[in-house]
Short mmCIF file of C-alpha atoms in Angstrom, two decimals:
data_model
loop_
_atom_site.label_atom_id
_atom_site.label_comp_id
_atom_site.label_asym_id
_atom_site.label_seq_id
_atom_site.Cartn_x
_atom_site.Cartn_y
_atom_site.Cartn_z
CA UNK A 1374 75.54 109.08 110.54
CA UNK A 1375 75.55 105.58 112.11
CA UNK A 1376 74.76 103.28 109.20
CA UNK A 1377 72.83 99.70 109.88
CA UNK A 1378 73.52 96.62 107.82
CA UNK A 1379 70.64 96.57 105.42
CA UNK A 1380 71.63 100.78 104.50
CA UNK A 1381 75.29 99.24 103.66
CA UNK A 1382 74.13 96.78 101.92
CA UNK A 1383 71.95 99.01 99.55
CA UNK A 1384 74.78 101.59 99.06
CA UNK A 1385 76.30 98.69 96.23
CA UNK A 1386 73.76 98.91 94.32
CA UNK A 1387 74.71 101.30 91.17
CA UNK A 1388 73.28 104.90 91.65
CA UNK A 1389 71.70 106.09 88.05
CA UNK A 1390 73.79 108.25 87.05
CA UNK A 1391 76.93 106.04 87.22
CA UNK A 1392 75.09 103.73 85.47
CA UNK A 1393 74.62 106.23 82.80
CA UNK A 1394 78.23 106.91 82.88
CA UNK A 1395 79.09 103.32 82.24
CA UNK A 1396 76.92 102.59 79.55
CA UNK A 1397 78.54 105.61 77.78
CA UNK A 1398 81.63 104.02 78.37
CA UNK A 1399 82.89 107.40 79.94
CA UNK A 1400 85.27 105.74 82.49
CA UNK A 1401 88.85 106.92 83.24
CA UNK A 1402 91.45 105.20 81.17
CA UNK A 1403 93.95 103.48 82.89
CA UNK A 1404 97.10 102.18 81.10
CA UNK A 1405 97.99 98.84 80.96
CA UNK A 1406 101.49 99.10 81.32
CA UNK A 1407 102.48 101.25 84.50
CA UNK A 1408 105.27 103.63 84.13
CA UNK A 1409 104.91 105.21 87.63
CA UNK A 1410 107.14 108.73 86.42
CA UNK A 1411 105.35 108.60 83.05
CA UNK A 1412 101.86 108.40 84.79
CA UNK A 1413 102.52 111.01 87.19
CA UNK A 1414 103.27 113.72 84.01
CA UNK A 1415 100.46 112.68 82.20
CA UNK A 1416 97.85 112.57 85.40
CA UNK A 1417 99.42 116.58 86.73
CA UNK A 1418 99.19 117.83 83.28
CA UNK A 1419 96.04 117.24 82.80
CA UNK A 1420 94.59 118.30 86.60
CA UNK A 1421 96.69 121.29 85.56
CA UNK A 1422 94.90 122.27 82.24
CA UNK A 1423 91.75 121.54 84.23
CA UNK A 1424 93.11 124.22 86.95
CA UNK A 1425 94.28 126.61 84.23
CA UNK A 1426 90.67 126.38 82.88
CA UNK A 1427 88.88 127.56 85.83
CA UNK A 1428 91.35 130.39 86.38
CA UNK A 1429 91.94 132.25 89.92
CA UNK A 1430 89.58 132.34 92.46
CA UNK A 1431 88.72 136.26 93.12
CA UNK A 1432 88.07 135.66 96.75
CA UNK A 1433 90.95 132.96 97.61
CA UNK A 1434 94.61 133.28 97.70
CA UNK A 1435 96.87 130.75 96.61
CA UNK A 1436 100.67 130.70 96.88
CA UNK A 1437 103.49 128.21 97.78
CA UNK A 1438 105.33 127.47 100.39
CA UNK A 1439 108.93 125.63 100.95
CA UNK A 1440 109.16 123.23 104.02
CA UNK A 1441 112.57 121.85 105.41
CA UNK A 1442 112.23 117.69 105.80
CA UNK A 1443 114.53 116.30 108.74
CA UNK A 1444 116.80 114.71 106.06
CA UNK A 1445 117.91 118.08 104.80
CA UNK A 1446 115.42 118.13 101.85
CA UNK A 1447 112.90 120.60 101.23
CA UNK A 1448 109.36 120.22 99.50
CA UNK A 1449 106.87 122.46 98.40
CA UNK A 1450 102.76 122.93 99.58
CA UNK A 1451 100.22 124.71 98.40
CA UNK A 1452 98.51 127.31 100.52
CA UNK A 1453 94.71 128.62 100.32
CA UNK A 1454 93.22 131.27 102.37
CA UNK A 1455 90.33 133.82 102.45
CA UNK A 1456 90.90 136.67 100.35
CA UNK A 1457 88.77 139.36 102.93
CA UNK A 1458 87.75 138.71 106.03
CA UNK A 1459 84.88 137.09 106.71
CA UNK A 1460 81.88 139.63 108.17
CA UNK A 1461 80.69 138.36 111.53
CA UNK A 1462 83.60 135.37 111.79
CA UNK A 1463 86.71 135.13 114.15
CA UNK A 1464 89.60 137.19 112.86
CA UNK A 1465 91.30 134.52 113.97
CA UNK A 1466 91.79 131.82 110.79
CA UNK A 1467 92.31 127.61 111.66
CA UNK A 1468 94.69 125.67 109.88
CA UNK A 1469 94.20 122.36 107.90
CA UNK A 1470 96.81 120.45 106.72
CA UNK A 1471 95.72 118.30 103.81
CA UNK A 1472 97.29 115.24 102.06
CA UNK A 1473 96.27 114.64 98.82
CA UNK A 1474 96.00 110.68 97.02
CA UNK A 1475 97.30 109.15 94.25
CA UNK A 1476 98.13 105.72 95.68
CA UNK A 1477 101.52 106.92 97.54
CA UNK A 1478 103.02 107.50 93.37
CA UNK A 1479 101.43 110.21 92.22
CA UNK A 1480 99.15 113.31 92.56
CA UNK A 1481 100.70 117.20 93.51
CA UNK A 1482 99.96 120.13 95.98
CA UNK A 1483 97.45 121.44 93.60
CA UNK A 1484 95.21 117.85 93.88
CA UNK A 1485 91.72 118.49 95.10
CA UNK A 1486 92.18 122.51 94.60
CA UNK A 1487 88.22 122.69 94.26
CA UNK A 1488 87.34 121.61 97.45
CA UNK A 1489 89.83 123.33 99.18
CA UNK A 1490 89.12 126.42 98.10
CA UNK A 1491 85.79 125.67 99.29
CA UNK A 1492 86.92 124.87 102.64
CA UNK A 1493 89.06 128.05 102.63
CA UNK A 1494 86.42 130.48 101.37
CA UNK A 1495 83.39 128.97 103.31
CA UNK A 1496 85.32 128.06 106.48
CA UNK A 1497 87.68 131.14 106.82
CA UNK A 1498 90.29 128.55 107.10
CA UNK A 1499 93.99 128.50 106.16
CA UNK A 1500 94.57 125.02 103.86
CA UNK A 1501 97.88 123.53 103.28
CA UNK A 1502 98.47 121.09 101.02
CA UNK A 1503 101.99 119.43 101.10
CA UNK A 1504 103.79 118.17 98.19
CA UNK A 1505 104.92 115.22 100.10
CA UNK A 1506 107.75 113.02 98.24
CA UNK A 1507 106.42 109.75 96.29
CA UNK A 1508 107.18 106.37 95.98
CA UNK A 1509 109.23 104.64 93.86
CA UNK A 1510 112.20 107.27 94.19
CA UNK A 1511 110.84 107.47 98.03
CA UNK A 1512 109.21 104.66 99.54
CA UNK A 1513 107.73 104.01 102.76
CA UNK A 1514 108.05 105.64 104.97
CA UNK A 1515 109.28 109.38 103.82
CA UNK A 1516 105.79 110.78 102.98
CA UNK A 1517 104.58 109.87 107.03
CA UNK A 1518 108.14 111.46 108.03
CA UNK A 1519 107.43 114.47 105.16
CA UNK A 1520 103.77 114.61 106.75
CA UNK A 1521 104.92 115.11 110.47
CA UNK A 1522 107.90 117.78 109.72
CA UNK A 1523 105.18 119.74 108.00
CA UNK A 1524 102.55 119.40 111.09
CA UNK A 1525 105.27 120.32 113.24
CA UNK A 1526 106.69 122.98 110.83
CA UNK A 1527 103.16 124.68 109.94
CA UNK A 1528 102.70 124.48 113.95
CA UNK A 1529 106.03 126.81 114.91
CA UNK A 1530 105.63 129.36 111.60
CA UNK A 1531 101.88 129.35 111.23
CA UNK A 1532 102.18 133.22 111.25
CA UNK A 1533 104.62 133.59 108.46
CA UNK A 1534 102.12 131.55 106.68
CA UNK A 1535 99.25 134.07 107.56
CA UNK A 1536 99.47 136.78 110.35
CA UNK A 1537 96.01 135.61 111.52
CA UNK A 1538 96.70 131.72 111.22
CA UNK A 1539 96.16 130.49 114.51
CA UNK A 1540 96.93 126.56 115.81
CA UNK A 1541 94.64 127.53 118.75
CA UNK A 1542 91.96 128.31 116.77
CA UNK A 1543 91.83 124.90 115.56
CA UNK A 1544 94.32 122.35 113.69
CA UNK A 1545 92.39 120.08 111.45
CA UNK A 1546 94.65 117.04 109.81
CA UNK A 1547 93.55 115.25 106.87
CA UNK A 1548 93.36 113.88 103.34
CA UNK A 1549 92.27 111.96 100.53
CA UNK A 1550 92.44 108.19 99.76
CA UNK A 1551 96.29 107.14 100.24
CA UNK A 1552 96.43 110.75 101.51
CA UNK A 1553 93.53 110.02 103.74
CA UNK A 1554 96.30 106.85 105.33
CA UNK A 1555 99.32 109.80 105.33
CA UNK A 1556 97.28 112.01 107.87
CA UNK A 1557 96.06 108.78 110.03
CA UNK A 1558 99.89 107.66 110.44
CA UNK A 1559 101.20 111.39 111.07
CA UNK A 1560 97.98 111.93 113.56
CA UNK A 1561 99.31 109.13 115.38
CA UNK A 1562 103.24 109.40 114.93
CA UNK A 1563 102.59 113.31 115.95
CA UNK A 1564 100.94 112.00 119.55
CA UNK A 1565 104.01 109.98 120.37
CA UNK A 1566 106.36 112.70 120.22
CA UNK A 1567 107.66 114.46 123.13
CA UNK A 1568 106.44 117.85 121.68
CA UNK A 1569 103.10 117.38 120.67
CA UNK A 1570 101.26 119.26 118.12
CA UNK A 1571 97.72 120.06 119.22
CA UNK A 1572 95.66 118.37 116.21
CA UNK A 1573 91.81 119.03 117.08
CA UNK A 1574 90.09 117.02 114.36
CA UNK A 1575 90.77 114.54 111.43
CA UNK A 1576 89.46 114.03 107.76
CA UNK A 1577 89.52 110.87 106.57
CA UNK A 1578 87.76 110.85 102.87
CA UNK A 1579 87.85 107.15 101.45
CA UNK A 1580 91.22 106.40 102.76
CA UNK A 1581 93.05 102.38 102.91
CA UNK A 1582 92.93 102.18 106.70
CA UNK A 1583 93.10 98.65 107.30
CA UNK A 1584 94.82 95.81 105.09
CA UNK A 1585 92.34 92.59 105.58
CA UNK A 1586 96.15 90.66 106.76
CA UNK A 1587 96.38 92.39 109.60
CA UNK A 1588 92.51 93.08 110.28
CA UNK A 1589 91.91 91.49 114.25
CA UNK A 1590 89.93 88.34 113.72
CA UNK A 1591 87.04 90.56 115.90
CA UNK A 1592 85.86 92.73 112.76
CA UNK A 1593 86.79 90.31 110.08
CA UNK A 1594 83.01 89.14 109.71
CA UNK A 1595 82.22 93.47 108.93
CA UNK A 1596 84.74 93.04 106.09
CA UNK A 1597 83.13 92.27 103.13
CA UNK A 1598 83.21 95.28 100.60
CA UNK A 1599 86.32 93.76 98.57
CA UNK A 1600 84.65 91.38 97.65
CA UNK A 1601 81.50 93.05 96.98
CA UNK A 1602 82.69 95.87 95.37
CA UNK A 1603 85.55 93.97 93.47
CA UNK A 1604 83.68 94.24 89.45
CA UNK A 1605 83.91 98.55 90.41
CA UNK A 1606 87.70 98.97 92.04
CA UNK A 1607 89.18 101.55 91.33
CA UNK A 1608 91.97 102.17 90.38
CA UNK A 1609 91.99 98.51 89.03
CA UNK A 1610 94.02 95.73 91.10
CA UNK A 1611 97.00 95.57 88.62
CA UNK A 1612 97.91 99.67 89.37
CA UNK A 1613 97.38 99.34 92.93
CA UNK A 1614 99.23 96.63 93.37
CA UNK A 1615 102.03 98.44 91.39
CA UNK A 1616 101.73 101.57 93.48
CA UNK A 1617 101.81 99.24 96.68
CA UNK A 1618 105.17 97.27 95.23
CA UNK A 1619 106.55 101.46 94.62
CA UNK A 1620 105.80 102.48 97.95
CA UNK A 1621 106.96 99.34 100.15
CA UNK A 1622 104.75 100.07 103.19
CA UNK A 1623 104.97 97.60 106.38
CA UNK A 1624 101.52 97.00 106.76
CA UNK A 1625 102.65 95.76 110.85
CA UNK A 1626 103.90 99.12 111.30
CA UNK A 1627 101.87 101.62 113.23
CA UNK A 1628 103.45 104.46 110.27
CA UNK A 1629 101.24 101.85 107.83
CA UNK A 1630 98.48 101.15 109.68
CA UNK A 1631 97.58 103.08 112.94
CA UNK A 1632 94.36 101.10 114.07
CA UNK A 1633 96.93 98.88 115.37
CA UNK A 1634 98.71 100.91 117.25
CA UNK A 1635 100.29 99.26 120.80
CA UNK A 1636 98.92 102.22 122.86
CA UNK A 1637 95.39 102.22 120.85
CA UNK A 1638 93.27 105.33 120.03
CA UNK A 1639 93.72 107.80 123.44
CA UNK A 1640 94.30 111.30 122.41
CA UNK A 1641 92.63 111.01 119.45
CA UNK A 1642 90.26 113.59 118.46
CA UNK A 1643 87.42 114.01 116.84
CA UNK A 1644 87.19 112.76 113.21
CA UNK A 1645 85.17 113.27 110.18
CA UNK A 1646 84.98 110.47 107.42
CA UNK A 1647 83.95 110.20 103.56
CA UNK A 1648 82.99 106.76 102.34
CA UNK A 1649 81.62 105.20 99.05
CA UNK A 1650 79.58 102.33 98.70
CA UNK A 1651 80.98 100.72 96.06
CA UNK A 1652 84.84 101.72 97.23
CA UNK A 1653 86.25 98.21 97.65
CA UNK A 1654 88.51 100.15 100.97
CA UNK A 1655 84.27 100.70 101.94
CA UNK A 1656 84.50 98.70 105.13
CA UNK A 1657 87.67 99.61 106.89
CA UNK A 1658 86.23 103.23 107.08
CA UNK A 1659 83.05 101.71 108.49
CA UNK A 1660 85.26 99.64 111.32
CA UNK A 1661 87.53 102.35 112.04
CA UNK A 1662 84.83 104.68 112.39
CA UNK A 1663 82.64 102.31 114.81
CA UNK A 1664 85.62 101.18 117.04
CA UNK A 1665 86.69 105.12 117.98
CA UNK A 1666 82.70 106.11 118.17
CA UNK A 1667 81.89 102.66 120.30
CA UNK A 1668 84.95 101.49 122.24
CA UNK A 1669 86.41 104.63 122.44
CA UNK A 1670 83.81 107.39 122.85
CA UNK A 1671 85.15 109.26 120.47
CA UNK A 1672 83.39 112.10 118.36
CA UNK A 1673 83.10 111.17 114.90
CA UNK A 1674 80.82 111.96 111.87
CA UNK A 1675 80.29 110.30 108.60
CA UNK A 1676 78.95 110.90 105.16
CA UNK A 1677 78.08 108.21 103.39
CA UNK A 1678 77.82 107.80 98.94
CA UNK A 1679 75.92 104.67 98.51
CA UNK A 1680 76.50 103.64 94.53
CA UNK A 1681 79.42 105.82 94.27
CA UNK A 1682 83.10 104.18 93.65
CA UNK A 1683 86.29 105.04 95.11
CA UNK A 1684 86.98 108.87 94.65
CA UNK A 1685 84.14 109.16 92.62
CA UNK A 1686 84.83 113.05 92.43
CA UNK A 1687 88.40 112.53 90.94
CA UNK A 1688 87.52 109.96 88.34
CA UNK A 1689 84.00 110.69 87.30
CA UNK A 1690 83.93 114.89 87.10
CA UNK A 1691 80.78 114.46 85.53
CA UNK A 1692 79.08 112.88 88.07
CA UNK A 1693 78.13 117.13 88.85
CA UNK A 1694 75.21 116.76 91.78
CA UNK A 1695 77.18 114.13 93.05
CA UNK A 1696 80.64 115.97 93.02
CA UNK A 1697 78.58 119.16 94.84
CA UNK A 1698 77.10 117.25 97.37
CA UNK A 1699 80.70 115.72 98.27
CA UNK A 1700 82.01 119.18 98.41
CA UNK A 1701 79.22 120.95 100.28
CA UNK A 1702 79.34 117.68 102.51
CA UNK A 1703 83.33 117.75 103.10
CA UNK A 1704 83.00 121.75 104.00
CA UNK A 1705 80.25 121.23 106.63
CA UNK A 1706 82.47 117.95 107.52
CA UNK A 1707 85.52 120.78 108.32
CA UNK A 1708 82.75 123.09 109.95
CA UNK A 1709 81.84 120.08 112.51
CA UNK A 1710 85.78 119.27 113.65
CA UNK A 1711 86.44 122.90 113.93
CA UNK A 1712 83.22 123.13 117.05
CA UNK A 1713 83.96 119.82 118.09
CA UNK A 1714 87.50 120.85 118.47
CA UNK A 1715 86.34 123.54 120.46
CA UNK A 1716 83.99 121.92 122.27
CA UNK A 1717 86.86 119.03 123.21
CA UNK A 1718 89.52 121.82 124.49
CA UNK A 1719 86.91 123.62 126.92
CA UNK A 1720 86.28 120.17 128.04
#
């Protein structure tokens, strides 16, 4: 999807049923005073009774896995796969490694398990989801450095993790808001190194991509969503700005903010991206996404949730057709960078 102005534009106008929400006053509640620790308890409790009341998928399995960290450390991630083969697929199963948000602070391996069972199930695809280590007892930049020693660790043991895991089957990298920024850095950080891991696509689902201080000058009239979209942000100003002040990120540092990059955006491949139209971070998807499709030639896709806020799907549950559409969307998403990938190797 290539969106004009005007179609932008439109997407900050409320959809219905958030209205609805709002006037029930149904919105998450966000403390006022921001114990990081305390917060992450309360937020992973209650994802886990929400887990717990769903129960085991019959067709998935689920299990964790430990991963070694170059510092010695060890962390844990969360692995989904296809229960029975799929009739008529591959036996051969593609890995995607998945970082979940939670504004670099909180969030857990388990974050997002709906869609990636999805994925999983629908995709006959092997998902791991990394418990990467948070800010403030870790700050910048230990989740990038915990992002690449899994890549490169899920790369060299991909069969103990499934005999029929295969990298060249396809090696998706991706994630979700500040998990969405994770996988950008550790895309780039992993094509710098002297052994490369062969990533064939990236997901990129409402991530913070580009700080407006170190936007170039070029793009800076395209910027205009945090503004726009300030009366909807969300999480509010006050918690991300205490998540930011946790996490210390250098936002001149290609582990911060790739787009930047000195060597640009070669050897990047083909990338899928979520955007909402009233997500304040709205427009550095947009420019991102139009600078590797236009100046780079670069395959990329886009779905697009006009009068939708930030991780709409996370905070608003009850936003159901929406929440389906985002996870039907975000499967065929995976389905599109697994045959592009192919389609870039033969080529």
């Amino acid at each position: 999807m290539v969106l004009a102005r005007d179609a932008i534009l439109a997407g900050t106008l409320l959809d219905p049923d958030f209205v609805t929400i709002l006037a029930q006053g149904s919105s998450p509640p966000f403390p006022s005073d921001i114990d990081i620790p305390a917060l992450r308890v309360l937020t992973n409790e209650a994802k886990s009774k929400a887990r717990s009341a769903q129960g085991p998928h019959p067709d998935i399995i689920e299990r964790d896995i430990t991963i070694p960290t170059r510092d010695g450390a060890s962390i844990l991630a969360h692995v989904y796969y296809p229960a029975h083969p799929a009739a008529g697929r591959s036996t051969t199963l593609p890995v995607f490694v998945f970082f979940h948000g939670g504004g670099f602070c909180i969030g857990s391996r388990h974050d997002d398990f709906e869609s990636n069972r999805a994925i999983a199930l629908r995709n006959n695809v092997v998902v791991i989801s990394p418990e990467y280590r948070l800010a403030p007892e870790h700050p910048f930049p230990t989740a990038v450095y915990d992002g690449l020693d899994t890549l490169q660790w899920v790369a060299a043991n991909v069969h103990l993790i499934h005999p029929s895991a295969s990298i060249p089957a396809g090696l998706i990298i991706g994630g979700t808001s500040s998990g969405g920024n994770i996988a950008n850095a550790v895309l780039y950080l992993n094509r710098d190194q002297e052994n490369v891991v062969p990533v064939t696509g990236q997901f990129l689902s409402v991530a913070p991509l580009l700080p407006w201080p170190v936007l170039p000058e070029k793009y800076r009239k395209a910027y205009t969503s945090a503004e726009e979209n300030r009366a909807y942000a969300i999480p509010p100003p006050e918690m991300v700005r205490s998540f930011l002040s946790a996490y210390k990120p250098d936002i001149y540092s290609p582990l911060m903010v790739p787009f930047n990059h000195p060597r640009g955006h070669v050897g990047i491949p083909p990338t899928y991206f979520q955007v909402c139209g009233l997500d304040t971070l709205r427009d550095e998807t947009l420019i991102y996404e139009q600078v590797l499709r236009e100046e780079n030639s670069i395959p990329t896709r886009l779905d697009y949730y006009p009068g939708l806020p930030h991780h709409f799907w996370e905070f608003f549950p009850q936003l159901t057709k929406h929440v389906k559409r985002r996870t039907d969307d975000t499967v065929e998403g995976v389905k599109w960078l697994l045959e592009a990938g192919v389609e870039m190797r033969a080529g």
